mmCIF file of C-alpha atoms in Angstrom:
data_model
loop_
_atom_site.group_PDB
_atom_site.id
_atom_site.type_symbol
_atom_site.label_atom_id
_atom_site.label_comp_id
_atom_site.label_asym_id
_atom_site.label_seq_id
_atom_site.Cartn_x
_atom_site.Cartn_y
_atom_site.Cartn_z
ATOM 1 C CA MET A 1 28.345 75.808 57.305
ATOM 2 C CA ALA A 2 31.213 73.846 58.691
ATOM 3 C CA ALA A 3 31.371 73.617 62.375
ATOM 4 C CA ALA A 4 34.055 75.789 63.996
ATOM 5 C CA GLU A 5 37.146 73.980 65.118
ATOM 6 C CA PRO A 6 37.304 73.621 68.884
ATOM 7 C CA LYS A 7 39.887 75.767 70.596
ATOM 8 C CA PRO A 8 42.696 73.856 72.251
ATOM 9 C CA PRO A 9 42.869 74.021 76.005
ATOM 10 C CA ALA A 10 44.802 76.936 77.524
ATOM 11 C CA GLY A 11 47.536 74.630 78.826
ATOM 12 C CA VAL A 12 48.175 73.210 75.376
ATOM 13 C CA ALA A 13 48.457 76.690 73.837
ATOM 14 C CA ALA A 14 50.929 77.748 76.503
ATOM 15 C CA ALA A 15 52.995 74.636 75.897
ATOM 16 C CA ARG A 16 53.086 75.386 72.155
ATOM 17 C CA ARG A 17 54.249 78.958 72.755
ATOM 18 C CA LEU A 18 56.911 77.681 75.141
ATOM 19 C CA ALA A 19 58.133 75.190 72.548
ATOM 20 C CA ARG A 20 58.262 77.889 69.848
ATOM 21 C CA GLY A 21 60.253 80.147 72.214
ATOM 22 C CA CYS A 22 62.784 77.423 72.992
ATOM 23 C CA TRP A 23 63.153 76.533 69.295
ATOM 24 C CA SER A 24 63.637 80.192 68.395
ATOM 25 C CA ALA A 25 66.244 80.676 71.115
ATOM 26 C CA PHE A 26 68.149 77.662 69.774
ATOM 27 C CA TRP A 27 68.366 78.920 66.197
ATOM 28 C CA ASP A 28 68.563 82.697 66.731
ATOM 29 C CA TYR A 29 71.914 84.501 66.265
ATOM 30 C CA GLU A 30 72.949 87.096 68.808
ATOM 31 C CA THR A 31 75.542 89.830 68.231
ATOM 32 C CA PRO A 32 76.869 92.553 70.566
ATOM 33 C CA LYS A 33 75.659 96.075 70.030
ATOM 34 C CA VAL A 34 78.213 98.441 68.425
ATOM 35 C CA ILE A 35 78.332 102.080 69.469
ATOM 36 C CA VAL A 36 80.383 104.598 67.473
ATOM 37 C CA VAL A 37 81.878 107.275 69.716
ATOM 38 C CA LYS A 38 83.034 110.305 67.733
ATOM 39 C CA ASN A 39 85.986 111.289 69.880
ATOM 40 C CA ARG A 40 89.286 111.845 68.058
ATOM 41 C CA ARG A 41 91.580 111.442 71.075
ATOM 42 C CA LEU A 42 89.906 108.210 72.095
ATOM 43 C CA GLY A 43 90.105 106.972 68.500
ATOM 44 C CA VAL A 44 93.853 107.676 68.387
ATOM 45 C CA VAL A 45 94.351 105.720 71.625
ATOM 46 C CA TYR A 46 92.281 102.831 70.292
ATOM 47 C CA ARG A 47 94.132 102.568 66.971
ATOM 48 C CA SER A 48 97.535 103.056 68.655
ATOM 49 C CA VAL A 49 96.910 100.156 71.038
ATOM 50 C CA GLN A 50 95.799 97.975 68.134
ATOM 51 C CA LEU A 51 98.887 98.948 66.119
ATOM 52 C CA LEU A 52 101.252 98.178 69.005
ATOM 53 C CA ILE A 53 99.674 94.776 69.572
ATOM 54 C CA LEU A 54 99.824 94.031 65.849
ATOM 55 C CA LEU A 55 103.498 95.063 65.623
ATOM 56 C CA TYR A 56 104.347 92.945 68.675
ATOM 57 C CA PHE A 57 102.851 89.805 67.172
ATOM 58 C CA VAL A 58 104.109 90.363 63.622
ATOM 59 C CA TRP A 59 107.661 91.450 64.469
ATOM 60 C CA TYR A 60 108.522 89.771 67.777
ATOM 61 C CA VAL A 61 106.258 86.696 67.957
ATOM 62 C CA PHE A 62 106.325 85.642 64.293
ATOM 63 C CA ILE A 63 109.582 87.099 62.914
ATOM 64 C CA VAL A 64 111.962 87.053 65.914
ATOM 65 C CA GLN A 65 110.595 84.108 67.911
ATOM 66 C CA LYS A 66 109.362 82.209 64.821
ATOM 67 C CA SER A 67 106.278 81.082 66.718
ATOM 68 C CA TYR A 68 104.812 79.599 63.553
ATOM 69 C CA GLN A 69 107.325 76.757 63.884
ATOM 70 C CA ASP A 70 107.353 73.566 65.895
ATOM 71 C CA SER A 71 110.656 73.497 67.784
ATOM 72 C CA GLU A 72 113.040 71.088 69.500
ATOM 73 C CA THR A 73 115.802 72.058 71.930
ATOM 74 C CA GLY A 74 118.828 70.120 73.135
ATOM 75 C CA PRO A 75 120.048 68.013 70.202
ATOM 76 C CA GLU A 76 121.518 64.570 70.670
ATOM 77 C CA SER A 77 125.261 65.104 70.402
ATOM 78 C CA SER A 78 128.600 63.317 70.347
ATOM 79 C CA VAL A 79 132.027 64.925 70.775
ATOM 80 C CA ILE A 80 135.447 63.464 69.941
ATOM 81 C CA THR A 81 138.640 65.463 70.573
ATOM 82 C CA LYS A 82 142.273 65.001 69.641
ATOM 83 C CA VAL A 83 145.243 67.112 70.792
ATOM 84 C CA LYS A 84 148.560 67.338 68.930
ATOM 85 C CA GLY A 85 151.871 69.042 69.724
ATOM 86 C CA ILE A 86 155.066 68.774 71.774
ATOM 87 C CA THR A 87 156.577 71.118 74.342
ATOM 88 C CA LEU A 88 159.684 71.577 76.487
ATOM 89 C CA SER A 89 160.215 72.021 80.199
ATOM 90 C CA GLU A 90 163.436 72.664 82.085
ATOM 91 C CA HIS A 91 164.252 68.959 82.177
ATOM 92 C CA LYS A 92 162.593 67.101 79.275
ATOM 93 C CA VAL A 93 160.465 67.034 76.128
ATOM 94 C CA TRP A 94 156.730 66.388 76.657
ATOM 95 C CA ASP A 95 154.401 64.790 74.126
ATOM 96 C CA VAL A 96 150.614 64.345 73.980
ATOM 97 C CA GLU A 97 150.631 61.072 75.946
ATOM 98 C CA GLU A 98 152.102 62.878 78.963
ATOM 99 C CA TYR A 99 150.364 66.242 79.140
ATOM 100 C CA VAL A 100 146.745 65.348 78.136
ATOM 101 C CA LYS A 101 144.557 63.860 80.887
ATOM 102 C CA PRO A 102 142.503 61.742 80.330
ATOM 103 C CA PRO A 103 143.758 60.513 76.960
ATOM 104 C CA GLU A 104 140.442 59.088 75.653
ATOM 105 C CA GLY A 105 139.509 62.202 73.648
ATOM 106 C CA GLY A 106 136.189 63.032 75.284
ATOM 107 C CA SER A 107 134.334 66.305 75.666
ATOM 108 C CA VAL A 108 136.220 67.209 78.886
ATOM 109 C CA PHE A 109 140.013 66.991 79.089
ATOM 110 C CA SER A 110 142.970 68.784 80.665
ATOM 111 C CA ILE A 111 146.198 70.043 79.119
ATOM 112 C CA ILE A 112 148.966 70.201 81.724
ATOM 113 C CA THR A 113 150.960 73.455 81.569
ATOM 114 C CA ARG A 114 152.883 73.400 84.887
ATOM 115 C CA ILE A 115 153.809 70.691 87.379
ATOM 116 C CA GLU A 116 155.234 70.456 90.883
ATOM 117 C CA VAL A 117 157.116 67.148 91.199
ATOM 118 C CA THR A 118 157.958 65.372 94.449
ATOM 119 C CA PRO A 119 160.285 62.522 93.377
ATOM 120 C CA PHE A 120 161.368 59.347 95.164
ATOM 121 C CA GLN A 121 158.608 59.158 97.736
ATOM 122 C CA SER A 122 158.599 55.961 99.755
ATOM 123 C CA LEU A 123 156.705 54.687 102.805
ATOM 124 C CA GLY A 124 158.463 55.759 105.987
ATOM 125 C CA THR A 125 158.600 58.506 108.616
ATOM 126 C CA CYS A 126 159.294 62.203 108.049
ATOM 127 C CA ALA A 127 158.359 65.704 109.177
ATOM 128 C CA GLU A 128 154.782 66.806 108.546
ATOM 129 C CA SER A 129 154.099 69.775 106.254
ATOM 130 C CA MET A 130 153.963 73.181 107.925
ATOM 131 C CA ARG A 131 150.761 73.902 105.979
ATOM 132 C CA VAL A 132 148.866 71.445 108.198
ATOM 133 C CA ASN A 133 147.159 72.984 111.223
ATOM 134 C CA SER A 134 148.817 72.261 114.600
ATOM 135 C CA ALA A 135 151.724 70.506 112.864
ATOM 136 C CA THR A 136 154.434 72.832 114.286
ATOM 137 C CA CYS A 137 155.882 71.863 117.653
ATOM 138 C CA ASP A 138 158.630 72.631 120.179
ATOM 139 C CA SER A 139 158.875 69.243 121.881
ATOM 140 C CA ASP A 140 157.451 65.726 121.763
ATOM 141 C CA GLU A 141 154.765 66.753 124.223
ATOM 142 C CA ASP A 142 153.157 68.856 121.494
ATOM 143 C CA CYS A 143 152.622 65.790 119.283
ATOM 144 C CA VAL A 144 149.998 63.138 120.072
ATOM 145 C CA ALA A 145 150.976 59.642 118.960
ATOM 146 C CA GLY A 146 148.353 57.952 116.784
ATOM 147 C CA GLN A 147 146.610 61.196 115.824
ATOM 148 C CA LEU A 148 145.420 61.325 112.212
ATOM 149 C CA ASP A 149 144.733 64.687 110.610
ATOM 150 C CA MET A 150 142.420 64.296 107.605
ATOM 151 C CA LEU A 151 144.160 67.217 105.891
ATOM 152 C CA GLY A 152 147.626 65.963 106.757
ATOM 153 C CA ASN A 153 150.018 63.479 105.146
ATOM 154 C CA GLY A 154 150.098 60.574 107.583
ATOM 155 C CA LEU A 155 149.737 59.139 111.091
ATOM 156 C CA ARG A 156 151.616 61.031 113.802
ATOM 157 C CA THR A 157 154.281 59.106 115.717
ATOM 158 C CA GLY A 158 154.447 61.405 118.739
ATOM 159 C CA ARG A 159 157.886 62.805 117.978
ATOM 160 C CA CYS A 160 158.841 66.433 117.192
ATOM 161 C CA VAL A 161 161.508 66.533 114.473
ATOM 162 C CA PRO A 162 163.353 69.278 112.522
ATOM 163 C CA TYR A 163 161.678 70.528 109.341
ATOM 164 C CA TYR A 164 163.261 70.032 105.887
ATOM 165 C CA HIS A 165 164.749 73.524 105.865
ATOM 166 C CA GLY A 166 165.126 76.302 108.410
ATOM 167 C CA SER A 167 165.056 76.014 112.188
ATOM 168 C CA SER A 168 161.374 75.098 112.586
ATOM 169 C CA LYS A 169 160.087 71.759 113.843
ATOM 170 C CA THR A 170 156.945 69.768 113.008
ATOM 171 C CA CYS A 171 155.398 66.561 114.259
ATOM 172 C CA GLU A 172 156.701 63.374 112.650
ATOM 173 C CA VAL A 173 154.249 61.287 110.557
ATOM 174 C CA THR A 174 154.225 57.840 108.986
ATOM 175 C CA GLY A 175 153.334 57.972 105.287
ATOM 176 C CA TRP A 176 154.773 58.770 101.861
ATOM 177 C CA CYS A 177 157.976 60.675 102.542
ATOM 178 C CA PRO A 178 159.203 63.283 101.963
ATOM 179 C CA VAL A 179 155.883 65.190 101.959
ATOM 180 C CA GLU A 180 154.896 67.293 98.991
ATOM 181 C CA ASP A 181 156.080 70.774 99.986
ATOM 182 C CA GLY A 182 159.274 69.444 101.484
ATOM 183 C CA ALA A 183 161.051 68.419 98.243
ATOM 184 C CA SER A 184 158.883 69.474 95.276
ATOM 185 C CA VAL A 185 160.384 70.851 92.051
ATOM 186 C CA SER A 186 158.379 73.108 89.700
ATOM 187 C CA GLN A 187 158.481 72.706 85.916
ATOM 188 C CA PHE A 188 156.735 74.923 83.333
ATOM 189 C CA LEU A 189 155.371 73.270 80.189
ATOM 190 C CA GLY A 190 153.567 76.263 78.714
ATOM 191 C CA LYS A 191 156.349 77.653 76.525
ATOM 192 C CA MET A 192 155.067 76.005 73.332
ATOM 193 C CA ALA A 193 151.558 75.153 74.549
ATOM 194 C CA PRO A 194 149.804 78.025 72.658
ATOM 195 C CA ASN A 195 150.612 76.182 69.429
ATOM 196 C CA PHE A 196 148.944 72.914 70.482
ATOM 197 C CA THR A 197 146.126 72.039 68.070
ATOM 198 C CA ILE A 198 142.787 70.623 69.229
ATOM 199 C CA LEU A 199 140.447 68.823 66.827
ATOM 200 C CA VAL A 200 136.817 69.009 68.001
ATOM 201 C CA LYS A 201 134.655 66.563 66.050
ATOM 202 C CA ASN A 202 130.959 67.125 66.781
ATOM 203 C CA SER A 203 127.824 65.492 65.364
ATOM 204 C CA ILE A 204 124.250 66.451 66.284
ATOM 205 C CA HIS A 205 120.816 64.924 65.652
ATOM 206 C CA TYR A 206 117.298 66.336 66.098
ATOM 207 C CA PRO A 207 115.080 63.224 66.395
ATOM 208 C CA LYS A 208 111.760 65.085 66.035
ATOM 209 C CA PHE A 209 112.724 66.286 62.550
ATOM 210 C CA GLN A 210 115.080 63.405 61.671
ATOM 211 C CA PHE A 211 117.851 65.909 60.941
ATOM 212 C CA SER A 212 121.564 65.206 61.451
ATOM 213 C CA LYS A 213 124.695 67.163 60.700
ATOM 214 C CA GLY A 214 128.383 67.351 61.660
ATOM 215 C CA ASN A 215 130.948 70.134 61.950
ATOM 216 C CA ILE A 216 133.540 68.634 59.571
ATOM 217 C CA GLU A 217 133.408 69.225 55.820
ATOM 218 C CA HIS A 218 133.258 66.061 53.717
ATOM 219 C CA ARG A 219 136.283 66.376 51.467
ATOM 220 C CA LYS A 220 138.799 63.832 50.183
ATOM 221 C CA ASP A 221 141.732 66.123 49.411
ATOM 222 C CA GLY A 222 143.352 66.028 52.860
ATOM 223 C CA TYR A 223 141.707 69.301 53.807
ATOM 224 C CA LEU A 224 141.939 68.701 57.570
ATOM 225 C CA LYS A 225 145.689 68.075 57.424
ATOM 226 C CA HIS A 226 146.583 71.657 56.550
ATOM 227 C CA CYS A 227 143.708 73.860 57.794
ATOM 228 C CA THR A 228 142.903 75.645 61.036
ATOM 229 C CA PHE A 229 139.612 77.136 62.118
ATOM 230 C CA HIS A 230 138.469 80.458 60.705
ATOM 231 C CA GLU A 231 134.953 81.754 61.296
ATOM 232 C CA VAL A 232 134.474 82.835 57.666
ATOM 233 C CA SER A 233 136.777 80.869 55.376
ATOM 234 C CA ASP A 234 137.217 77.610 57.347
ATOM 235 C CA LEU A 235 134.059 77.178 59.432
ATOM 236 C CA TYR A 236 134.035 73.422 58.841
ATOM 237 C CA CYS A 237 137.650 72.923 59.892
ATOM 238 C CA PRO A 238 137.230 72.524 63.687
ATOM 239 C CA ILE A 239 140.959 72.530 64.481
ATOM 240 C CA PHE A 240 141.714 75.192 67.092
ATOM 241 C CA LYS A 241 145.034 76.352 68.491
ATOM 242 C CA LEU A 242 145.073 76.403 72.289
ATOM 243 C CA GLY A 243 146.360 79.980 72.240
ATOM 244 C CA TYR A 244 143.420 81.031 70.034
ATOM 245 C CA ILE A 245 140.884 79.477 72.434
ATOM 246 C CA VAL A 246 142.412 81.236 75.444
ATOM 247 C CA GLU A 247 142.601 84.538 73.561
ATOM 248 C CA GLN A 248 138.937 84.323 72.459
ATOM 249 C CA ALA A 249 137.982 83.664 76.087
ATOM 250 C CA GLY A 250 139.642 86.962 77.041
ATOM 251 C CA GLU A 251 142.450 85.450 79.158
ATOM 252 C CA ASN A 252 146.209 85.914 79.398
ATOM 253 C CA PHE A 253 147.836 82.644 78.370
ATOM 254 C CA THR A 254 150.960 82.867 80.583
ATOM 255 C CA GLU A 255 148.934 83.659 83.691
ATOM 256 C CA LEU A 256 146.402 80.942 82.942
ATOM 257 C CA ALA A 257 149.162 78.389 82.318
ATOM 258 C CA HIS A 258 150.694 79.062 85.756
ATOM 259 C CA THR A 259 147.498 78.991 87.823
ATOM 260 C CA GLY A 260 145.292 76.751 85.691
ATOM 261 C CA GLY A 261 141.674 77.346 84.715
ATOM 262 C CA VAL A 262 138.606 75.995 82.936
ATOM 263 C CA ILE A 263 137.711 77.195 79.438
ATOM 264 C CA GLY A 264 134.378 76.380 77.832
ATOM 265 C CA VAL A 265 134.082 75.823 74.085
ATOM 266 C CA ILE A 266 130.382 76.325 73.340
ATOM 267 C CA ILE A 267 128.999 74.966 70.060
ATOM 268 C CA ASN A 268 125.554 76.307 69.216
ATOM 269 C CA TRP A 269 123.381 74.674 66.532
ATOM 270 C CA ASP A 270 120.393 76.981 65.883
ATOM 271 C CA CYS A 271 118.743 75.620 62.740
ATOM 272 C CA ASP A 272 115.788 76.907 60.736
ATOM 273 C CA LEU A 273 114.750 73.722 58.950
ATOM 274 C CA ASP A 274 112.405 75.624 56.641
ATOM 275 C CA LEU A 275 115.621 76.594 54.847
ATOM 276 C CA SER A 276 118.161 74.264 53.242
ATOM 277 C CA ALA A 277 120.515 72.157 55.353
ATOM 278 C CA SER A 278 123.470 74.314 54.238
ATOM 279 C CA LYS A 279 122.013 77.195 56.286
ATOM 280 C CA CYS A 280 122.309 75.182 59.504
ATOM 281 C CA ASN A 281 125.856 75.971 60.674
ATOM 282 C CA PRO A 282 127.646 75.686 64.028
ATOM 283 C CA LYS A 283 128.530 78.829 65.949
ATOM 284 C CA TYR A 284 131.500 78.715 68.329
ATOM 285 C CA SER A 285 132.038 80.833 71.412
ATOM 286 C CA PHE A 286 134.632 80.658 74.180
ATOM 287 C CA ARG A 287 134.600 81.781 77.801
ATOM 288 C CA ARG A 288 136.200 81.002 81.131
ATOM 289 C CA LEU A 289 133.987 78.889 83.372
ATOM 290 C CA ASP A 290 135.769 78.810 86.746
ATOM 291 C CA PRO A 291 135.578 81.775 89.174
ATOM 292 C CA LYS A 292 138.998 83.375 88.669
ATOM 293 C CA HIS A 293 138.215 86.374 90.920
ATOM 294 C CA VAL A 294 137.626 84.202 94.015
ATOM 295 C CA PRO A 295 141.070 83.756 95.660
ATOM 296 C CA ALA A 296 140.024 80.732 97.704
ATOM 297 C CA SER A 297 139.070 78.670 94.650
ATOM 298 C CA SER A 298 140.750 80.271 91.642
ATOM 299 C CA GLY A 299 142.777 78.188 89.231
ATOM 300 C CA TYR A 300 142.686 74.498 88.408
ATOM 301 C CA ASN A 301 145.003 71.679 89.519
ATOM 302 C CA PHE A 302 144.958 67.986 90.319
ATOM 303 C CA ARG A 303 147.380 65.315 91.582
ATOM 304 C CA PHE A 304 148.454 61.939 90.296
ATOM 305 C CA ALA A 305 151.373 59.600 90.972
ATOM 306 C CA LYS A 306 153.650 57.298 88.992
ATOM 307 C CA TYR A 307 154.740 54.134 90.842
ATOM 308 C CA TYR A 308 157.847 52.013 90.326
ATOM 309 C CA LYS A 309 160.162 49.714 92.304
ATOM 310 C CA ILE A 310 163.741 50.357 93.379
ATOM 311 C CA ASN A 311 165.599 47.412 94.937
ATOM 312 C CA GLY A 312 162.288 45.672 95.624
ATOM 313 C CA SER A 313 160.708 48.583 97.499
ATOM 314 C CA THR A 314 157.786 50.600 96.133
ATOM 315 C CA THR A 315 158.611 54.175 95.208
ATOM 316 C CA ARG A 316 156.523 56.841 93.559
ATOM 317 C CA THR A 317 156.773 60.283 91.991
ATOM 318 C CA LEU A 318 153.965 62.593 93.101
ATOM 319 C CA ILE A 319 152.906 65.210 90.542
ATOM 320 C CA LYS A 320 150.725 68.223 91.262
ATOM 321 C CA ALA A 321 149.566 69.367 87.829
ATOM 322 C CA TYR A 322 148.261 72.794 86.870
ATOM 323 C CA GLY A 323 146.554 73.011 83.529
ATOM 324 C CA ILE A 324 143.863 74.311 81.215
ATOM 325 C CA ARG A 325 140.746 72.179 81.312
ATOM 326 C CA ILE A 326 138.636 72.303 78.158
ATOM 327 C CA ASP A 327 134.880 71.660 78.414
ATOM 328 C CA ILE A 328 133.063 71.166 75.090
ATOM 329 C CA ILE A 329 129.413 72.218 75.543
ATOM 330 C CA VAL A 330 126.875 71.588 72.767
ATOM 331 C CA HIS A 331 123.387 73.068 72.665
ATOM 332 C CA GLY A 332 120.948 74.386 70.084
ATOM 333 C CA GLN A 333 117.403 74.591 68.808
ATOM 334 C CA ALA A 334 115.733 73.530 65.581
ATOM 335 C CA GLY A 335 112.426 74.763 64.218
ATOM 336 C CA LYS A 336 110.152 73.899 61.301
ATOM 337 C CA PHE A 337 106.805 75.252 60.116
ATOM 338 C CA SER A 338 103.766 73.635 61.736
ATOM 339 C CA LEU A 339 100.109 74.470 61.290
ATOM 340 C CA ILE A 340 99.081 73.995 64.928
ATOM 341 C CA PRO A 341 101.349 76.640 66.559
ATOM 342 C CA THR A 342 100.571 78.985 63.661
ATOM 343 C CA ILE A 343 96.820 78.765 64.293
ATOM 344 C CA ILE A 344 97.260 79.095 68.057
ATOM 345 C CA ASN A 345 99.389 82.236 67.767
ATOM 346 C CA LEU A 346 97.129 83.793 65.126
ATOM 347 C CA ALA A 347 94.120 83.235 67.391
ATOM 348 C CA THR A 348 96.033 84.753 70.300
ATOM 349 C CA ALA A 349 96.944 87.778 68.188
ATOM 350 C CA LEU A 350 93.359 88.372 67.034
ATOM 351 C CA THR A 351 92.074 87.986 70.594
ATOM 352 C CA SER A 352 94.691 90.367 71.983
ATOM 353 C CA ILE A 353 93.579 93.131 69.600
ATOM 354 C CA GLY A 354 90.417 93.324 71.719
ATOM 355 C CA VAL A 355 92.514 94.795 74.534
ATOM 356 C CA GLY A 356 92.147 98.158 72.772
ATOM 357 C CA SER A 357 88.361 98.049 73.131
ATOM 358 C CA PHE A 358 88.624 97.109 76.800
ATOM 359 C CA LEU A 359 91.053 99.973 77.483
ATOM 360 C CA CYS A 360 88.916 102.563 75.673
ATOM 361 C CA ASP A 361 85.745 101.370 77.415
ATOM 362 C CA TRP A 362 87.496 101.765 80.737
ATOM 363 C CA ILE A 363 88.602 105.303 79.836
ATOM 364 C CA LEU A 364 85.051 106.196 78.709
ATOM 365 C CA LEU A 365 83.397 104.807 81.812
ATOM 366 C CA THR A 366 85.956 106.260 84.233
ATOM 367 C CA PHE A 367 87.486 109.515 83.000
ATOM 368 C CA MET A 368 85.285 111.036 80.292
ATOM 369 C CA ASN A 369 82.920 113.914 81.179
ATOM 370 C CA LYS A 370 79.858 112.197 79.702
ATOM 371 C CA ASN A 371 80.633 108.751 81.015
ATOM 372 C CA LYS A 372 77.074 108.310 82.334
ATOM 373 C CA VAL A 373 75.611 108.956 78.880
ATOM 374 C CA TYR A 374 77.958 106.346 77.394
ATOM 375 C CA SER A 375 77.097 103.899 80.161
ATOM 376 C CA HIS A 376 73.371 104.264 79.433
ATOM 377 C CA LYS A 377 73.915 103.672 75.727
ATOM 378 C CA LYS A 378 76.278 100.736 76.143
ATOM 379 C CA PHE A 379 74.284 98.909 78.782
ATOM 380 C CA ASP A 380 70.520 98.713 78.084
ATOM 381 C CA LYS A 381 68.752 98.571 81.410
ATOM 382 C CA MET A 382 65.365 96.903 80.911
ATOM 383 C CA VAL A 383 62.356 96.082 83.033
ATOM 384 C CA ASP A 384 61.134 92.584 82.356
ATOM 385 C CA ALA A 385 57.394 92.005 81.699
ATOM 386 C CA PRO A 386 55.983 88.476 81.750
ATOM 387 C CA SER A 387 55.044 87.055 78.324
ATOM 388 C CA ARG A 388 51.340 86.877 77.649
ATOM 389 C CA GLY A 389 50.044 83.354 77.886
ATOM 390 C CA ALA A 390 53.380 81.764 78.742
ATOM 391 C CA GLY A 391 54.014 80.316 82.124
ATOM 392 C CA PRO A 392 57.293 80.757 83.953
ATOM 393 C CA GLY A 393 60.025 78.526 82.681
ATOM 394 C CA LEU A 394 63.569 78.333 81.408
ATOM 395 C CA CYS A 395 62.655 78.929 77.779
ATOM 396 C CA ALA A 396 60.176 81.837 77.880
ATOM 397 C CA SER A 397 59.228 83.382 74.565
ATOM 398 C CA GLN A 398 61.262 86.328 73.320
ATOM 399 C CA PRO A 399 60.104 89.711 74.748
ATOM 400 C CA SER A 400 58.622 92.206 72.322
ATOM 401 C CA GLN A 401 59.331 95.930 72.180
ATOM 402 C CA GLN A 402 56.515 96.491 74.656
ATOM 403 C CA ASP A 403 58.030 94.094 77.193
ATOM 404 C CA TYR A 404 60.896 96.391 78.261
ATOM 405 C CA THR A 405 61.577 100.052 78.794
ATOM 406 C CA LEU A 406 64.954 101.734 78.043
ATOM 407 C CA THR A 407 66.064 104.089 80.780
ATOM 408 C CA ASP A 408 67.638 106.515 78.327
ATOM 409 C CA ALA A 409 66.226 107.659 75.012
ATOM 410 C CA ARG A 410 68.717 110.342 74.063
ATOM 411 C CA GLY A 411 70.768 110.065 70.888
ATOM 412 C CA LEU A 412 74.451 109.317 70.605
ATOM 413 C CA ALA A 413 75.185 112.863 69.444
ATOM 414 C CA GLN A 414 75.505 113.866 73.095
ATOM 415 C CA LEU A 415 78.750 111.904 73.220
#
């Protein structure tokens, strides 16, 4: 008879069992235990939460927000403007070169609609404006020679002189005389201004998608010479009448022409580049930008002067201009299908559906009458027993049915 094989030492056997346990733990698949709770109300809550989450992701995230697309905001943009038209005031005819400031045709420009002119100003001495604080006086003692008021019109001489009209007196100053409110003449240019036409030429580019487009239709039949903007029939004829812009902004043209104001022309390029380029169209909106309801800062005006020489001495005409300032504002967003955001949002949607399970578990463990029964079934409480022949270690062999004891053996029918 063959001799019996010698038994390996106890330490070697333990090491082998430990190795088998570690190898088994590496390759074994673990899955959470599923418990079916036959409770109709809880089932309705669970499916309702899942349905709401599903509707949110399908309708809002994917359809409304288009989260399956890669997007780019703030296109590169250029704006060129051109104003045409003539108008009349009480004293002269005005053309574009006179009432548009600045004349370069940029995205921000002003159209003068009313002016207050102070002609023939020259350097000399004259009465200070009554609008300046502490300018009124009764005698020379009330005026300090050499005093300079930063909000005034010149350097005080120390004399108290009669005002331009009436019986009042103000301190004399050295500067451009007469001062503005002493001899200004008002002229209104807004009679024909509503018919001024404004060409707004805009081109945009989305560098991420290498997509470019402009707001003028490419035609060779002189289309731009006889068209004006219409949202439906002439979308690609960006020639607007000034009266139309003011009307769309919800303002009264006569009032705005007298006080001045700032109107924004907003061009929005929202483009779905999964569709054809013809579906990417500009959308125009108009609104007033300056705070018209704040009396201290309502309206818009600025000053400039025209200089010339009379008999060798420098003379100027000071003009305080009220007008409608136009700000062209371009913004937009482009989107195109991309696999990465699609996968990310799908994974988020599938993960969020698990909120229903969390909510129902919380209801079961907190508010249900038999919450303790459910707790015992969901969470197996076990008493560990050391594995036979295996020493303590990180990778102990898997416990058998005899190695633990369940604290509850009742069936799920009690739920």
